[in-house]
Short mmCIF file of C-alpha atoms in Angstrom, two decimals:
data_model
loop_
_atom_site.label_atom_id
_atom_site.label_comp_id
_atom_site.label_asym_id
_atom_site.label_seq_id
_atom_site.Cartn_x
_atom_site.Cartn_y
_atom_site.Cartn_z
CA MET A 1 -17.04 -21.57 -11.51
CA LEU A 2 -16.02 -24.63 -9.58
CA GLY A 3 -15.40 -26.86 -12.88
CA GLY A 4 -13.52 -29.19 -11.01
CA LEU A 5 -16.11 -30.46 -8.67
CA ASP A 6 -17.41 -33.17 -10.22
CA ARG A 7 -13.81 -34.65 -11.23
CA VAL A 8 -13.45 -35.40 -7.48
CA ASP A 9 -14.39 -38.79 -6.08
CA TRP A 10 -16.14 -37.27 -2.87
CA ALA A 11 -17.67 -40.93 -2.44
CA ALA A 12 -14.25 -42.33 -1.40
CA LEU A 13 -13.69 -39.51 0.85
CA GLU A 14 -14.66 -38.97 4.71
CA HIS A 15 -16.00 -35.94 6.64
CA ALA A 16 -16.96 -35.75 10.01
CA TYR A 17 -20.58 -37.65 8.92
CA GLY A 18 -19.38 -40.18 6.78
CA PRO A 19 -18.97 -40.46 2.64
CA ALA A 20 -18.44 -36.87 1.68
CA THR A 21 -21.12 -37.01 -1.10
CA ASP A 22 -22.76 -33.82 0.01
CA VAL A 23 -19.81 -31.46 -0.24
CA PRO A 24 -19.86 -30.69 -3.59
CA ALA A 25 -23.76 -29.29 -3.27
CA MET A 26 -22.46 -27.34 0.27
CA LEU A 27 -20.01 -25.90 -1.81
CA ARG A 28 -22.23 -24.78 -4.97
CA ALA A 29 -24.60 -22.93 -1.97
CA LEU A 30 -21.70 -21.04 -0.99
CA ALA A 31 -21.76 -19.86 -4.79
CA SER A 32 -25.50 -19.00 -4.44
CA SER A 33 -26.89 -15.24 -4.48
CA ASP A 34 -29.27 -16.04 -1.69
CA THR A 35 -27.94 -14.94 1.50
CA ARG A 36 -29.44 -18.00 3.57
CA GLU A 37 -28.58 -19.99 1.43
CA ARG A 38 -24.50 -19.11 1.47
CA HIS A 39 -25.00 -19.06 5.17
CA ALA A 40 -26.19 -22.31 5.80
CA ALA A 41 -23.93 -23.76 3.49
CA ILE A 42 -21.05 -22.08 6.03
CA GLN A 43 -22.87 -23.44 8.93
CA GLU A 44 -22.57 -27.10 7.20
CA ALA A 45 -19.02 -26.75 6.49
CA TYR A 46 -18.18 -25.79 10.23
CA GLY A 47 -20.04 -29.74 10.76
CA ASN A 48 -18.39 -31.98 8.18
CA ILE A 49 -15.15 -30.65 6.57
CA PHE A 50 -14.27 -28.68 10.06
CA HIS A 51 -15.76 -30.36 13.13
CA GLN A 52 -14.53 -29.53 16.64
CA GLY A 53 -10.99 -29.00 15.43
CA THR A 54 -11.01 -32.11 13.43
CA ARG A 55 -10.28 -32.25 9.33
CA TYR A 56 -10.59 -35.14 7.43
CA ALA A 57 -10.01 -36.70 4.33
CA ALA A 58 -12.36 -34.73 2.18
CA THR A 59 -10.92 -31.21 3.81
CA PRO A 60 -7.89 -30.62 1.38
CA HIS A 61 -9.94 -31.57 -1.17
CA ALA A 62 -12.27 -29.00 -0.56
CA ILE A 63 -9.74 -26.24 0.30
CA PRO A 64 -8.95 -25.28 -3.47
CA PHE A 65 -12.89 -24.43 -4.20
CA LEU A 66 -13.35 -22.58 -1.10
CA ILE A 67 -10.02 -20.49 -2.26
CA GLU A 68 -11.53 -20.35 -6.01
CA LEU A 69 -14.99 -18.83 -4.23
CA ALA A 70 -13.19 -16.10 -2.15
CA ALA A 71 -11.03 -15.26 -5.06
CA ARG A 72 -14.27 -13.80 -6.95
CA PRO A 73 -14.81 -10.38 -6.74
CA ASP A 74 -18.61 -10.27 -6.76
CA ALA A 75 -18.78 -13.38 -4.32
CA GLY A 76 -21.28 -12.91 -1.48
CA ASP A 77 -19.72 -13.68 2.07
CA ARG A 78 -15.55 -13.59 0.90
CA ALA A 79 -14.65 -12.97 4.08
CA GLU A 80 -16.54 -15.53 5.79
CA ILE A 81 -15.21 -18.08 3.77
CA LEU A 82 -11.82 -17.22 4.05
CA ARG A 83 -12.60 -17.35 7.83
CA LEU A 84 -13.65 -20.84 7.33
CA LEU A 85 -10.61 -21.65 5.02
CA VAL A 86 -8.01 -20.75 8.27
CA PRO A 87 -9.26 -23.40 10.60
CA CYS A 88 -9.35 -25.86 7.25
CA VAL A 89 -5.88 -25.22 7.37
CA ALA A 90 -4.48 -25.06 10.86
CA GLY A 91 -7.09 -25.74 13.23
CA TYR A 92 -7.90 -23.32 16.29
CA PHE A 93 -5.15 -21.32 17.13
CA GLY A 94 -4.57 -17.88 18.62
CA PRO A 95 -2.44 -15.16 20.72
CA THR A 96 -0.85 -17.94 22.91
CA VAL A 97 -1.16 -21.42 20.95
CA GLY A 98 0.25 -21.90 17.33
CA PRO A 99 -1.63 -23.32 14.47
CA SER A 100 -2.46 -27.22 14.57
CA LEU A 101 -1.10 -28.24 10.69
CA ILE A 102 -2.00 -30.92 8.54
CA GLU A 103 0.42 -30.71 5.47
CA THR A 104 -2.00 -31.75 3.05
CA CYS A 105 -4.31 -28.99 4.03
CA GLU A 106 -1.04 -26.49 3.96
CA LEU A 107 -0.41 -27.41 0.41
CA ALA A 108 -3.60 -27.30 -1.17
CA ALA A 109 -4.47 -23.54 0.49
CA GLU A 110 -0.96 -22.22 -0.73
CA PRO A 111 -2.94 -20.04 -3.57
CA ALA A 112 -4.54 -18.51 -0.78
CA VAL A 113 -1.81 -16.80 -0.08
CA PRO A 114 -1.25 -14.50 -2.99
CA LEU A 115 -4.89 -13.96 -2.82
CA ALA A 116 -4.60 -12.82 0.65
CA LEU A 117 -1.61 -10.43 -0.69
CA GLY A 118 -4.08 -9.07 -3.10
CA LEU A 119 -7.07 -8.32 -0.32
CA LEU A 120 -4.26 -6.49 1.79
CA ARG A 121 -5.36 -3.73 -0.49
CA ALA A 122 -9.51 -4.02 -0.44
CA GLU A 123 -11.62 -1.36 0.74
CA ASP A 124 -13.74 -3.88 2.72
CA ALA A 125 -11.67 -3.74 6.04
CA SER A 126 -13.11 -7.12 7.14
CA LEU A 127 -11.34 -8.72 4.03
CA ARG A 128 -7.92 -6.92 5.12
CA VAL A 129 -8.70 -8.75 8.30
CA THR A 130 -9.40 -12.36 7.15
CA ALA A 131 -6.15 -11.96 4.92
CA LEU A 132 -4.02 -11.47 7.65
CA HIS A 133 -5.72 -14.47 9.47
CA VAL A 134 -4.67 -16.53 6.38
CA PHE A 135 -1.16 -15.51 6.76
CA ALA A 136 -1.04 -16.31 10.39
CA ALA A 137 -1.87 -20.00 9.53
CA LEU A 138 -0.08 -20.38 6.42
CA ALA A 139 3.54 -19.33 8.05
CA ARG A 140 5.28 -22.12 5.70
CA PHE A 141 4.82 -19.81 2.58
CA ALA A 142 5.47 -16.32 4.24
CA ALA A 143 9.28 -16.30 2.84
CA ARG A 144 7.95 -17.68 -0.38
CA TYR A 145 5.82 -14.72 -0.99
CA GLU A 146 7.58 -11.86 1.02
CA VAL A 147 4.64 -12.02 3.49
CA VAL A 148 6.77 -10.02 6.25
CA PRO A 149 8.09 -6.93 4.47
CA LYS A 150 4.40 -6.48 2.99
CA LEU A 151 2.91 -6.63 6.55
CA ARG A 152 5.62 -4.24 7.39
CA GLU A 153 4.83 -1.78 4.62
CA ARG A 154 0.89 -2.11 5.28
CA LEU A 155 1.18 -1.32 8.99
CA SER A 156 2.78 1.76 7.65
CA ARG A 157 -0.93 2.98 6.42
CA GLU A 158 -3.42 0.84 7.64
CA ARG A 159 -5.73 3.18 9.84
CA ASP A 160 -8.24 0.41 10.98
CA ALA A 161 -8.10 -0.78 14.45
CA PRO A 162 -9.41 -4.27 13.80
CA ALA A 163 -6.93 -4.75 10.98
CA ARG A 164 -4.06 -3.09 12.85
CA ALA A 165 -4.83 -5.74 15.67
CA MET A 166 -4.81 -8.67 13.70
CA LEU A 167 -1.40 -7.33 11.98
CA ALA A 168 0.09 -7.37 15.26
CA PHE A 169 -1.77 -11.07 15.48
CA ALA A 170 0.04 -12.06 12.32
CA PHE A 171 3.34 -10.74 13.00
CA THR A 172 4.00 -12.50 16.18
CA HIS A 173 3.15 -15.89 14.08
CA LEU A 174 4.96 -15.11 11.02
CA ALA A 175 8.24 -12.82 12.27
CA PRO A 176 11.68 -14.46 12.73
CA LYS A 177 12.41 -14.63 16.73
CA GLY A 178 13.77 -11.64 17.40
CA ASP A 179 12.31 -9.53 15.07
CA GLY A 180 11.88 -5.87 16.71
CA ALA A 181 8.40 -5.62 14.85
CA VAL A 182 6.63 -7.51 17.23
CA ALA A 183 7.98 -5.46 20.68
CA ALA A 184 7.39 -2.17 18.62
CA LEU A 185 3.86 -3.16 18.13
CA PHE A 186 3.33 -3.64 21.92
CA ARG A 187 5.58 -0.48 22.62
CA ASP A 188 4.04 2.05 19.82
CA GLU A 189 0.84 0.69 19.35
CA ARG A 190 -2.09 3.44 20.98
CA ASP A 191 -5.06 1.01 20.81
CA GLU A 192 -5.23 -1.66 23.43
CA LEU A 193 -6.32 -4.73 21.44
CA PRO A 194 -2.96 -4.79 19.04
CA ARG A 195 -0.70 -3.78 22.34
CA LEU A 196 -2.15 -6.80 24.09
CA LEU A 197 -1.81 -9.46 21.11
CA ALA A 198 1.59 -8.14 20.76
CA ALA A 199 2.25 -9.01 24.52
CA MET A 200 0.60 -12.26 24.23
CA GLY A 201 2.52 -13.32 20.73
CA CYS A 202 6.03 -12.40 22.54
CA ALA A 203 5.01 -14.46 25.62
CA ARG A 204 4.34 -17.28 23.29
CA ARG A 205 7.54 -16.98 21.48
CA GLY A 206 9.51 -16.64 24.89
CA GLU A 207 9.95 -13.05 24.29
CA ALA A 208 7.87 -11.30 26.69
CA THR A 209 9.26 -7.93 28.51
CA ARG A 210 8.43 -6.99 32.08
CA ALA A 211 6.48 -4.50 30.92
CA MET A 212 4.24 -6.71 28.66
CA GLY A 213 4.00 -9.04 31.69
CA ALA A 214 2.47 -6.01 33.60
CA ALA A 215 -0.14 -5.13 30.85
CA LEU A 216 -1.58 -8.43 30.64
CA VAL A 217 -1.32 -8.75 34.15
CA ALA A 218 -3.48 -5.37 34.60
CA TRP A 219 -5.60 -6.34 31.74
CA LEU A 220 -6.54 -9.46 33.31
#
C-alpha cells in the first residue's frame, strides 16, 4: 500500500505552506486504523494540498494515492477521502457553477472514474453519493467510461434520497445539452432536493423552463 510514495520528490513540490515534505506522512495517516489520526489527516489535506480553492504543484502527485486509499474496501473514511479528491480535481463547484479544472489534476484523477463506477453498487449510500460527486468533477472522462448511460440505469434503481439528489446534480454536469433526463428529473421526482438541483442545473445550462424558475423562486 502506498508503495510509490517515497519515489516522489516531495521536497521539490510546493503546497500551501511551502515544500510538500509533510505530504507522505499525511497520506500514511489517512491509512491509519486510528479514527482521530485519519480525521486529523483529512483536515491537514484541506489546508495544504487544497487550500481555499487553490491547488498546488503537490496536488496532482497526491491524487493517485488518495484514489489508492479510497479503493481499499477495508479502509476507514473512504467517502471522506473521495470528498477530498473532488475539490482537488475541480475546486469549489455546485449546482449553479461548473468545476474549476486543472488539467494535471484531472489526468491524475482518471482512475477514480472506474473506481466510482464500482462504488455505484456499494451498500453504503455515502459511498454512492461521493462516487456521483466524482463523476460530476471528472466530466472529461464520462464518454470514455460510458458514465451517463450507467447513471441512467442507476437512477431506475436508486431509492436513497441523498443519492437521488446527487444523481440529479451529476446529470446536470454530465448530460449533453438538450438531454431530456435532466428535465425529467425536475418533472418526475417526488423529493424536493433532486427537483431543485435539476432546476438549478438547468438554469446554469441555459435550459430552465418557467416551471423550474417558479419552483426556485418559491423555494427561495
